[in-house]
């Protein structure tokens, strides 16, 4: 048999799939893969059902259903004061994952350097390598995930095409502040580079923090592509409705990739998401408040079990140091162990790094029912006695 593509073949099955299947096999409570439970807004689901029955159910415009493109522009005006032309600056994609792939395939020319920040969401690197990009990794480390500004600056060169910025960050829970973003904006201008901004957790920001899209900073409107996901905003991750907004000159090459990747996204789901984005401010504030309470509930429970829990400012993930529990192995072993033996699944944080030296943190998803959180904590407490 002739070999398949060597770059993609060199990657295993994603950790999210692996841990979810293991959780299923062992009847474990799945706090691994990031998907919410019990938070789906009923009216958005009903709208999808209605749109399915009433149609149309044929290929929508490749750039997205106009109602949704207008709703995305209105959402970004409401929350960030952005002034977008919905027909020229908004494109609907099949999830943020496709938006990322379309941006990377559309912009990277083989040999371009791409700056990436670890911990790193798992779809970035394979696509960048497949597009012929040369990754330049900058590392943030637990427990505080401070930005190493010298290392970030050193990762940029004349050959840098773009950076992928994820804020709020999965799994770190770090929300980039105004000062950090301004520093990055300075580098983008100095090196004439772009930013693909993965902002899928834009509404999941807690306490005193605020999500600031990089695209809203001075000089950044023509350098940033901002990616969003209805999966996160409406707790409907299986729908895979995402989008990218950017100035026309940046969006056009990305649309060239999108038209050959998926071309379009189910129209019924687009219509339902357009309805959802129009929900009042109370919906968005309520989602954040609910998730902040779940975060606190899980964090307190894990602390009682004996974990050292890291601060989470955004996303729906907590990272917890398990060394105080006395487990002898690394994080992959630990996550397998608790899935199989305690009946609670988590994700090893080392899966978000290329090296293996950050190996004593487990990532737990707190976007679950209170009952699931309490039961998971009880199982862990029983197991670690
Ligand atoms: N980016 C990050 C940082 C994520 O955590 C996820 C995961 N859900 C995605 C992108 C993918 O989003 P979607 O499900 O909309 O493809
Ligand atoms: N983004 C989700 C997570 O981090 C999972 C997405 C996936 O399974 N590919 O858990």
PDB file of N, CA, C and O in Angstrom, residues 98-158:
ATOM      1  N   UNK A  98     -13.423  24.513  11.379  1.00  0.00           N
ATOM      2  CA  UNK A  98     -13.320  24.772   9.940  1.00  0.00           C
ATOM      3  C   UNK A  98     -12.853  26.201   9.685  1.00  0.00           C
ATOM      4  O   UNK A  98     -12.071  26.457   8.762  1.00  0.00           O
ATOM      5  N   UNK A  99     -13.327  27.142  10.503  1.00  0.00           N
ATOM      6  CA  UNK A  99     -12.882  28.537  10.339  1.00  0.00           C
ATOM      7  C   UNK A  99     -11.364  28.629  10.480  1.00  0.00           C
ATOM      8  O   UNK A  99     -10.685  29.314   9.704  1.00  0.00           O
ATOM      9  N   UNK A 100     -10.825  27.916  11.471  1.00  0.00           N
ATOM     10  CA  UNK A 100      -9.371  27.911  11.673  1.00  0.00           C
ATOM     11  C   UNK A 100      -8.663  27.332  10.451  1.00  0.00           C
ATOM     12  O   UNK A 100      -7.697  27.906   9.948  1.00  0.00           O
ATOM     13  N   UNK A 101      -9.156  26.187   9.987  1.00  0.00           N
ATOM     14  CA  UNK A 101      -8.516  25.542   8.832  1.00  0.00           C
ATOM     15  C   UNK A 101      -8.587  26.454   7.606  1.00  0.00           C
ATOM     16  O   UNK A 101      -7.603  26.591   6.863  1.00  0.00           O
ATOM     17  N   UNK A 102      -9.740  27.092   7.399  1.00  0.00           N
ATOM     18  CA  UNK A 102      -9.888  27.962   6.228  1.00  0.00           C
ATOM     19  C   UNK A 102      -8.925  29.150   6.319  1.00  0.00           C
ATOM     20  O   UNK A 102      -8.300  29.536   5.322  1.00  0.00           O
ATOM     21  N   UNK A 103      -8.797  29.738   7.514  1.00  0.00           N
ATOM     22  CA  UNK A 103      -7.867  30.869   7.684  1.00  0.00           C
ATOM     23  C   UNK A 103      -6.434  30.416   7.403  1.00  0.00           C
ATOM     24  O   UNK A 103      -5.671  31.105   6.709  1.00  0.00           O
ATOM     25  N   UNK A 104      -6.062  29.274   7.959  1.00  0.00           N
ATOM     26  CA  UNK A 104      -4.666  28.831   7.846  1.00  0.00           C
ATOM     27  C   UNK A 104      -4.349  28.398   6.411  1.00  0.00           C
ATOM     28  O   UNK A 104      -3.330  28.783   5.846  1.00  0.00           O
ATOM     29  N   UNK A 105      -5.253  27.623   5.799  1.00  0.00           N
ATOM     30  CA  UNK A 105      -5.016  27.219   4.402  1.00  0.00           C
ATOM     31  C   UNK A 105      -5.090  28.424   3.462  1.00  0.00           C
ATOM     32  O   UNK A 105      -4.386  28.486   2.461  1.00  0.00           O
ATOM     33  N   UNK A 106      -5.960  29.366   3.796  1.00  0.00           N
ATOM     34  CA  UNK A 106      -6.140  30.509   2.909  1.00  0.00           C
ATOM     35  C   UNK A 106      -4.986  31.499   2.960  1.00  0.00           C
ATOM     36  O   UNK A 106      -4.735  32.213   1.982  1.00  0.00           O
ATOM     37  N   UNK A 107      -4.274  31.559   4.091  1.00  0.00           N
ATOM     38  CA  UNK A 107      -3.262  32.608   4.259  1.00  0.00           C
ATOM     39  C   UNK A 107      -1.827  32.110   4.205  1.00  0.00           C
ATOM     40  O   UNK A 107      -0.922  32.852   3.796  1.00  0.00           O
ATOM     41  N   UNK A 108      -1.593  30.885   4.639  1.00  0.00           N
ATOM     42  CA  UNK A 108      -0.197  30.422   4.743  1.00  0.00           C
ATOM     43  C   UNK A 108       0.342  29.976   3.386  1.00  0.00           C
ATOM     44  O   UNK A 108      -0.285  29.182   2.693  1.00  0.00           O
ATOM     45  N   UNK A 109       1.494  30.504   3.057  1.00  0.00           N
ATOM     46  CA  UNK A 109       2.231  30.047   1.876  1.00  0.00           C
ATOM     47  C   UNK A 109       3.363  29.150   2.406  1.00  0.00           C
ATOM     48  O   UNK A 109       3.942  29.453   3.452  1.00  0.00           O
ATOM     49  N   UNK A 110       3.656  28.014   1.745  1.00  0.00           N
ATOM     50  CA  UNK A 110       4.724  27.149   2.256  1.00  0.00           C
ATOM     51  C   UNK A 110       5.994  27.948   2.568  1.00  0.00           C
ATOM     52  O   UNK A 110       6.417  28.784   1.768  1.00  0.00           O
ATOM     53  N   UNK A 111       6.547  27.711   3.747  1.00  0.00           N
ATOM     54  CA  UNK A 111       7.748  28.427   4.172  1.00  0.00           C
ATOM     55  C   UNK A 111       7.458  29.600   5.100  1.00  0.00           C
ATOM     56  O   UNK A 111       8.361  30.100   5.762  1.00  0.00           O
ATOM     57  N   UNK A 112       6.191  30.019   5.177  1.00  0.00           N
ATOM     58  CA  UNK A 112       5.834  31.103   6.105  1.00  0.00           C
ATOM     59  C   UNK A 112       6.000  30.634   7.550  1.00  0.00           C
ATOM     60  O   UNK A 112       5.660  29.494   7.874  1.00  0.00           O
ATOM     61  N   UNK A 113       6.439  31.546   8.401  1.00  0.00           N
ATOM     62  CA  UNK A 113       6.498  31.213   9.829  1.00  0.00           C
ATOM     63  C   UNK A 113       5.190  31.589  10.505  1.00  0.00           C
ATOM     64  O   UNK A 113       4.556  32.596  10.174  1.00  0.00           O
ATOM     65  N   UNK A 114       4.797  30.748  11.449  1.00  0.00           N
ATOM     66  CA  UNK A 114       3.534  30.941  12.175  1.00  0.00           C
ATOM     67  C   UNK A 114       3.824  30.858  13.672  1.00  0.00           C
ATOM     68  O   UNK A 114       4.363  29.855  14.142  1.00  0.00           O
ATOM     69  N   UNK A 115       3.491  31.909  14.391  1.00  0.00           N
ATOM     70  CA  UNK A 115       3.747  31.927  15.831  1.00  0.00           C
ATOM     71  C   UNK A 115       2.559  31.289  16.553  1.00  0.00           C
ATOM     72  O   UNK A 115       1.396  31.610  16.270  1.00  0.00           O
ATOM     73  N   UNK A 116       2.884  30.377  17.463  1.00  0.00           N
ATOM     74  CA  UNK A 116       1.865  29.649  18.218  1.00  0.00           C
ATOM     75  C   UNK A 116       2.192  29.712  19.691  1.00  0.00           C
ATOM     76  O   UNK A 116       3.370  29.742  20.058  1.00  0.00           O
ATOM     77  N   UNK A 117       1.169  29.710  20.494  1.00  0.00           N
ATOM     78  CA  UNK A 117       1.384  29.816  21.930  1.00  0.00           C
ATOM     79  C   UNK A 117       0.922  28.546  22.620  1.00  0.00           C
ATOM     80  O   UNK A 117      -0.241  28.159  22.504  1.00  0.00           O
ATOM     81  N   UNK A 118       1.851  27.909  23.319  1.00  0.00           N
ATOM     82  CA  UNK A 118       1.474  26.734  24.112  1.00  0.00           C
ATOM     83  C   UNK A 118       1.035  27.185  25.498  1.00  0.00           C
ATOM     84  O   UNK A 118       1.611  28.126  26.023  1.00  0.00           O
ATOM     85  N   UNK A 119       0.058  26.501  26.111  1.00  0.00           N
ATOM     86  CA  UNK A 119      -0.677  25.339  25.632  1.00  0.00           C
ATOM     87  C   UNK A 119      -1.552  25.687  24.424  1.00  0.00           C
ATOM     88  O   UNK A 119      -2.118  26.767  24.349  1.00  0.00           O
ATOM     89  N   UNK A 120      -1.668  24.694  23.550  1.00  0.00           N
ATOM     90  CA  UNK A 120      -2.111  24.905  22.187  1.00  0.00           C
ATOM     91  C   UNK A 120      -3.285  23.991  21.873  1.00  0.00           C
ATOM     92  O   UNK A 120      -3.188  22.788  22.082  1.00  0.00           O
ATOM     93  N   UNK A 121      -4.367  24.548  21.343  1.00  0.00           N
ATOM     94  CA  UNK A 121      -5.513  23.715  20.967  1.00  0.00           C
ATOM     95  C   UNK A 121      -5.090  22.748  19.860  1.00  0.00           C
ATOM     96  O   UNK A 121      -4.325  23.115  18.967  1.00  0.00           O
ATOM     97  N   UNK A 122      -5.615  21.540  19.894  1.00  0.00           N
ATOM     98  CA  UNK A 122      -4.978  20.458  19.134  1.00  0.00           C
ATOM     99  C   UNK A 122      -5.110  20.542  17.611  1.00  0.00           C
ATOM    100  O   UNK A 122      -4.362  19.898  16.899  1.00  0.00           O
ATOM    101  N   UNK A 123      -6.037  21.340  17.088  1.00  0.00           N
ATOM    102  CA  UNK A 123      -6.188  21.352  15.622  1.00  0.00           C
ATOM    103  C   UNK A 123      -5.211  22.313  14.930  1.00  0.00           C
ATOM    104  O   UNK A 123      -5.035  22.248  13.718  1.00  0.00           O
ATOM    105  N   UNK A 124      -4.559  23.207  15.696  1.00  0.00           N
ATOM    106  CA  UNK A 124      -3.742  24.230  15.026  1.00  0.00           C
ATOM    107  C   UNK A 124      -2.539  23.629  14.282  1.00  0.00           C
ATOM    108  O   UNK A 124      -2.306  23.916  13.105  1.00  0.00           O
ATOM    109  N   UNK A 125      -1.750  22.867  15.022  1.00  0.00           N
ATOM    110  CA  UNK A 125      -0.449  22.448  14.488  1.00  0.00           C
ATOM    111  C   UNK A 125      -0.548  21.557  13.244  1.00  0.00           C
ATOM    112  O   UNK A 125       0.153  21.806  12.256  1.00  0.00           O
ATOM    113  N   UNK A 126      -1.419  20.535  13.257  1.00  0.00           N
ATOM    114  CA  UNK A 126      -1.493  19.682  12.055  1.00  0.00           C
ATOM    115  C   UNK A 126      -1.868  20.468  10.800  1.00  0.00           C
ATOM    116  O   UNK A 126      -1.299  20.239   9.720  1.00  0.00           O
ATOM    117  N   UNK A 127      -2.783  21.411  10.943  1.00  0.00           N
ATOM    118  CA  UNK A 127      -3.222  22.175   9.761  1.00  0.00           C
ATOM    119  C   UNK A 127      -2.099  23.108   9.289  1.00  0.00           C
ATOM    120  O   UNK A 127      -1.851  23.245   8.087  1.00  0.00           O
ATOM    121  N   UNK A 128      -1.423  23.735  10.233  1.00  0.00           N
ATOM    122  CA  UNK A 128      -0.326  24.644   9.860  1.00  0.00           C
ATOM    123  C   UNK A 128       0.774  23.876   9.137  1.00  0.00           C
ATOM    124  O   UNK A 128       1.280  24.310   8.089  1.00  0.00           O
ATOM    125  N   UNK A 129       1.125  22.716   9.666  1.00  0.00           N
ATOM    126  CA  UNK A 129       2.178  21.913   9.020  1.00  0.00           C
ATOM    127  C   UNK A 129       1.715  21.460   7.639  1.00  0.00           C
ATOM    128  O   UNK A 129       2.467  21.500   6.668  1.00  0.00           O
ATOM    129  N   UNK A 130       0.448  21.053   7.531  1.00  0.00           N
ATOM    130  CA  UNK A 130      -0.075  20.577   6.244  1.00  0.00           C
ATOM    131  C   UNK A 130      -0.101  21.714   5.215  1.00  0.00           C
ATOM    132  O   UNK A 130       0.030  21.475   4.018  1.00  0.00           O
ATOM    133  N   UNK A 131      -0.269  22.946   5.727  1.00  0.00           N
ATOM    134  CA  UNK A 131      -0.285  24.101   4.821  1.00  0.00           C
ATOM    135  C   UNK A 131       1.137  24.539   4.463  1.00  0.00           C
ATOM    136  O   UNK A 131       1.314  25.479   3.688  1.00  0.00           O
ATOM    137  N   UNK A 132       2.145  23.889   5.053  1.00  0.00           N
ATOM    138  CA  UNK A 132       3.532  24.232   4.735  1.00  0.00           C
ATOM    139  C   UNK A 132       4.104  25.322   5.632  1.00  0.00           C
ATOM    140  O   UNK A 132       5.182  25.847   5.366  1.00  0.00           O
ATOM    141  N   UNK A 133       3.383  25.666   6.700  1.00  0.00           N
ATOM    142  CA  UNK A 133       3.874  26.688   7.629  1.00  0.00           C
ATOM    143  C   UNK A 133       4.954  26.124   8.540  1.00  0.00           C
ATOM    144  O   UNK A 133       5.038  24.911   8.769  1.00  0.00           O
ATOM    145  N   UNK A 134       5.788  27.039   9.051  1.00  0.00           N
ATOM    146  CA  UNK A 134       6.853  26.636   9.980  1.00  0.00           C
ATOM    147  C   UNK A 134       6.497  27.193  11.354  1.00  0.00           C
ATOM    148  O   UNK A 134       6.520  28.404  11.564  1.00  0.00           O
ATOM    149  N   UNK A 135       6.107  26.304  12.284  1.00  0.00           N
ATOM    150  CA  UNK A 135       5.654  26.784  13.586  1.00  0.00           C
ATOM    151  C   UNK A 135       6.795  27.321  14.441  1.00  0.00           C
ATOM    152  O   UNK A 135       7.885  26.757  14.450  1.00  0.00           O
ATOM    153  N   UNK A 136       6.512  28.422  15.135  1.00  0.00           N
ATOM    154  CA  UNK A 136       7.446  28.989  16.111  1.00  0.00           C
ATOM    155  C   UNK A 136       6.691  29.017  17.436  1.00  0.00           C
ATOM    156  O   UNK A 136       5.751  29.799  17.609  1.00  0.00           O
ATOM    157  N   UNK A 137       7.068  28.137  18.338  1.00  0.00           N
ATOM    158  CA  UNK A 137       6.291  27.963  19.560  1.00  0.00           C
ATOM    159  C   UNK A 137       6.769  28.858  20.689  1.00  0.00           C
ATOM    160  O   UNK A 137       7.973  28.973  20.925  1.00  0.00           O
ATOM    161  N   UNK A 138       5.815  29.465  21.370  1.00  0.00           N
ATOM    162  CA  UNK A 138       6.103  30.261  22.566  1.00  0.00           C
ATOM    163  C   UNK A 138       5.316  29.611  23.697  1.00  0.00           C
ATOM    164  O   UNK A 138       4.164  29.263  23.529  1.00  0.00           O
ATOM    165  N   UNK A 139       5.981  29.478  24.852  1.00  0.00           N
ATOM    166  CA  UNK A 139       5.398  28.637  25.869  1.00  0.00           C
ATOM    167  C   UNK A 139       4.913  29.422  27.073  1.00  0.00           C
ATOM    168  O   UNK A 139       5.657  30.187  27.665  1.00  0.00           O
ATOM    169  N   UNK A 140       3.667  29.228  27.447  1.00  0.00           N
ATOM    170  CA  UNK A 140       3.161  29.726  28.725  1.00  0.00           C
ATOM    171  C   UNK A 140       3.131  28.535  29.679  1.00  0.00           C
ATOM    172  O   UNK A 140       2.786  27.431  29.276  1.00  0.00           O
ATOM    173  N   UNK A 141       3.483  28.789  30.936  1.00  0.00           N
ATOM    174  CA  UNK A 141       3.575  27.666  31.880  1.00  0.00           C
ATOM    175  C   UNK A 141       2.653  27.862  33.067  1.00  0.00           C
ATOM    176  O   UNK A 141       2.453  28.996  33.520  1.00  0.00           O
ATOM    177  N   UNK A 142       2.104  26.774  33.586  1.00  0.00           N
ATOM    178  CA  UNK A 142       1.341  26.850  34.818  1.00  0.00           C
ATOM    179  C   UNK A 142       2.301  27.127  35.970  1.00  0.00           C
ATOM    180  O   UNK A 142       3.489  26.843  35.837  1.00  0.00           O
ATOM    181  N   UNK A 143       1.873  27.650  37.092  1.00  0.00           N
ATOM    182  CA  UNK A 143       0.472  27.887  37.447  1.00  0.00           C
ATOM    183  C   UNK A 143      -0.084  29.245  37.006  1.00  0.00           C
ATOM    184  O   UNK A 143      -1.285  29.426  37.045  1.00  0.00           O
ATOM    185  N   UNK A 144       0.769  30.207  36.588  1.00  0.00           N
ATOM    186  CA  UNK A 144       0.219  31.554  36.359  1.00  0.00           C
ATOM    187  C   UNK A 144       0.073  31.911  34.883  1.00  0.00           C
ATOM    188  O   UNK A 144      -0.541  32.916  34.552  1.00  0.00           O
ATOM    189  N   UNK A 145       0.649  31.123  33.994  1.00  0.00           N
ATOM    190  CA  UNK A 145       0.507  31.332  32.553  1.00  0.00           C
ATOM    191  C   UNK A 145       0.877  32.758  32.142  1.00  0.00           C
ATOM    192  O   UNK A 145       0.233  33.359  31.285  1.00  0.00           O
ATOM    193  N   UNK A 146       1.946  33.316  32.747  1.00  0.00           N
ATOM    194  CA  UNK A 146       2.339  34.681  32.373  1.00  0.00           C
ATOM    195  C   UNK A 146       2.864  34.678  30.938  1.00  0.00           C
ATOM    196  O   UNK A 146       3.470  33.706  30.497  1.00  0.00           O
ATOM    197  N   UNK A 147       2.682  35.811  30.277  1.00  0.00           N
ATOM    198  CA  UNK A 147       3.166  35.944  28.914  1.00  0.00           C
ATOM    199  C   UNK A 147       4.666  36.252  28.939  1.00  0.00           C
ATOM    200  O   UNK A 147       5.073  37.275  29.494  1.00  0.00           O
ATOM    201  N   UNK A 148       5.511  35.394  28.347  1.00  0.00           N
ATOM    202  CA  UNK A 148       6.944  35.695  28.288  1.00  0.00           C
ATOM    203  C   UNK A 148       7.190  36.641  27.110  1.00  0.00           C
ATOM    204  O   UNK A 148       7.359  36.212  25.973  1.00  0.00           O
ATOM    205  N   UNK A 149       7.194  37.939  27.392  1.00  0.00           N
ATOM    206  CA  UNK A 149       7.204  38.921  26.296  1.00  0.00           C
ATOM    207  C   UNK A 149       8.456  38.844  25.435  1.00  0.00           C
ATOM    208  O   UNK A 149       8.381  38.995  24.215  1.00  0.00           O
ATOM    209  N   UNK A 150       9.602  38.580  26.064  1.00  0.00           N
ATOM    210  CA  UNK A 150      10.833  38.489  25.265  1.00  0.00           C
ATOM    211  C   UNK A 150      10.759  37.305  24.309  1.00  0.00           C
ATOM    212  O   UNK A 150      11.141  37.408  23.144  1.00  0.00           O
ATOM    213  N   UNK A 151      10.253  36.188  24.809  1.00  0.00           N
ATOM    214  CA  UNK A 151      10.157  34.990  23.959  1.00  0.00           C
ATOM    215  C   UNK A 151       9.148  35.215  22.834  1.00  0.00           C
ATOM    216  O   UNK A 151       9.351  34.782  21.695  1.00  0.00           O
ATOM    217  N   UNK A 152       8.064  35.927  23.149  1.00  0.00           N
ATOM    218  CA  UNK A 152       7.067  36.202  22.104  1.00  0.00           C
ATOM    219  C   UNK A 152       7.698  37.085  21.019  1.00  0.00           C
ATOM    220  O   UNK A 152       7.573  36.801  19.817  1.00  0.00           O
ATOM    221  N   UNK A 153       8.396  38.131  21.443  1.00  0.00           N
ATOM    222  CA  UNK A 153       9.027  39.027  20.468  1.00  0.00           C
ATOM    223  C   UNK A 153      10.067  38.265  19.639  1.00  0.00           C
ATOM    224  O   UNK A 153      10.160  38.444  18.416  1.00  0.00           O
ATOM    225  N   UNK A 154      10.808  37.375  20.300  1.00  0.00           N
ATOM    226  CA  UNK A 154      11.872  36.630  19.605  1.00  0.00           C
ATOM    227  C   UNK A 154      11.306  35.636  18.595  1.00  0.00           C
ATOM    228  O   UNK A 154      12.001  35.229  17.665  1.00  0.00           O
ATOM    229  N   UNK A 155      10.045  35.249  18.779  1.00  0.00           N
ATOM    230  CA  UNK A 155       9.434  34.276  17.848  1.00  0.00           C
ATOM    231  C   UNK A 155       9.049  34.929  16.520  1.00  0.00           C
ATOM    232  O   UNK A 155       8.820  34.248  15.527  1.00  0.00           O
ATOM    233  N   UNK A 156       8.962  36.259  16.516  1.00  0.00           N
ATOM    234  CA  UNK A 156       8.599  36.973  15.286  1.00  0.00           C
ATOM    235  C   UNK A 156       9.831  37.258  14.433  1.00  0.00           C
ATOM    236  O   UNK A 156      10.918  37.487  14.953  1.00  0.00           O
ATOM    237  N   UNK A 157       9.651  37.246  13.122  1.00  0.00           N
ATOM    238  CA  UNK A 157      10.749  37.616  12.222  1.00  0.00           C
ATOM    239  C   UNK A 157      10.122  38.201  10.959  1.00  0.00           C
ATOM    240  O   UNK A 157       8.893  38.255  10.831  1.00  0.00           O
ATOM    241  N   UNK A 158      10.950  38.577  10.024  1.00  0.00           N
ATOM    242  CA  UNK A 158      10.443  39.081   8.742  1.00  0.00           C
ATOM    243  C   UNK A 158       9.626  38.017   8.027  1.00  0.00           C
ATOM    244  O   UNK A 158       8.809  38.320   7.165  1.00  0.00           O
TER     245      UNK A 158
END
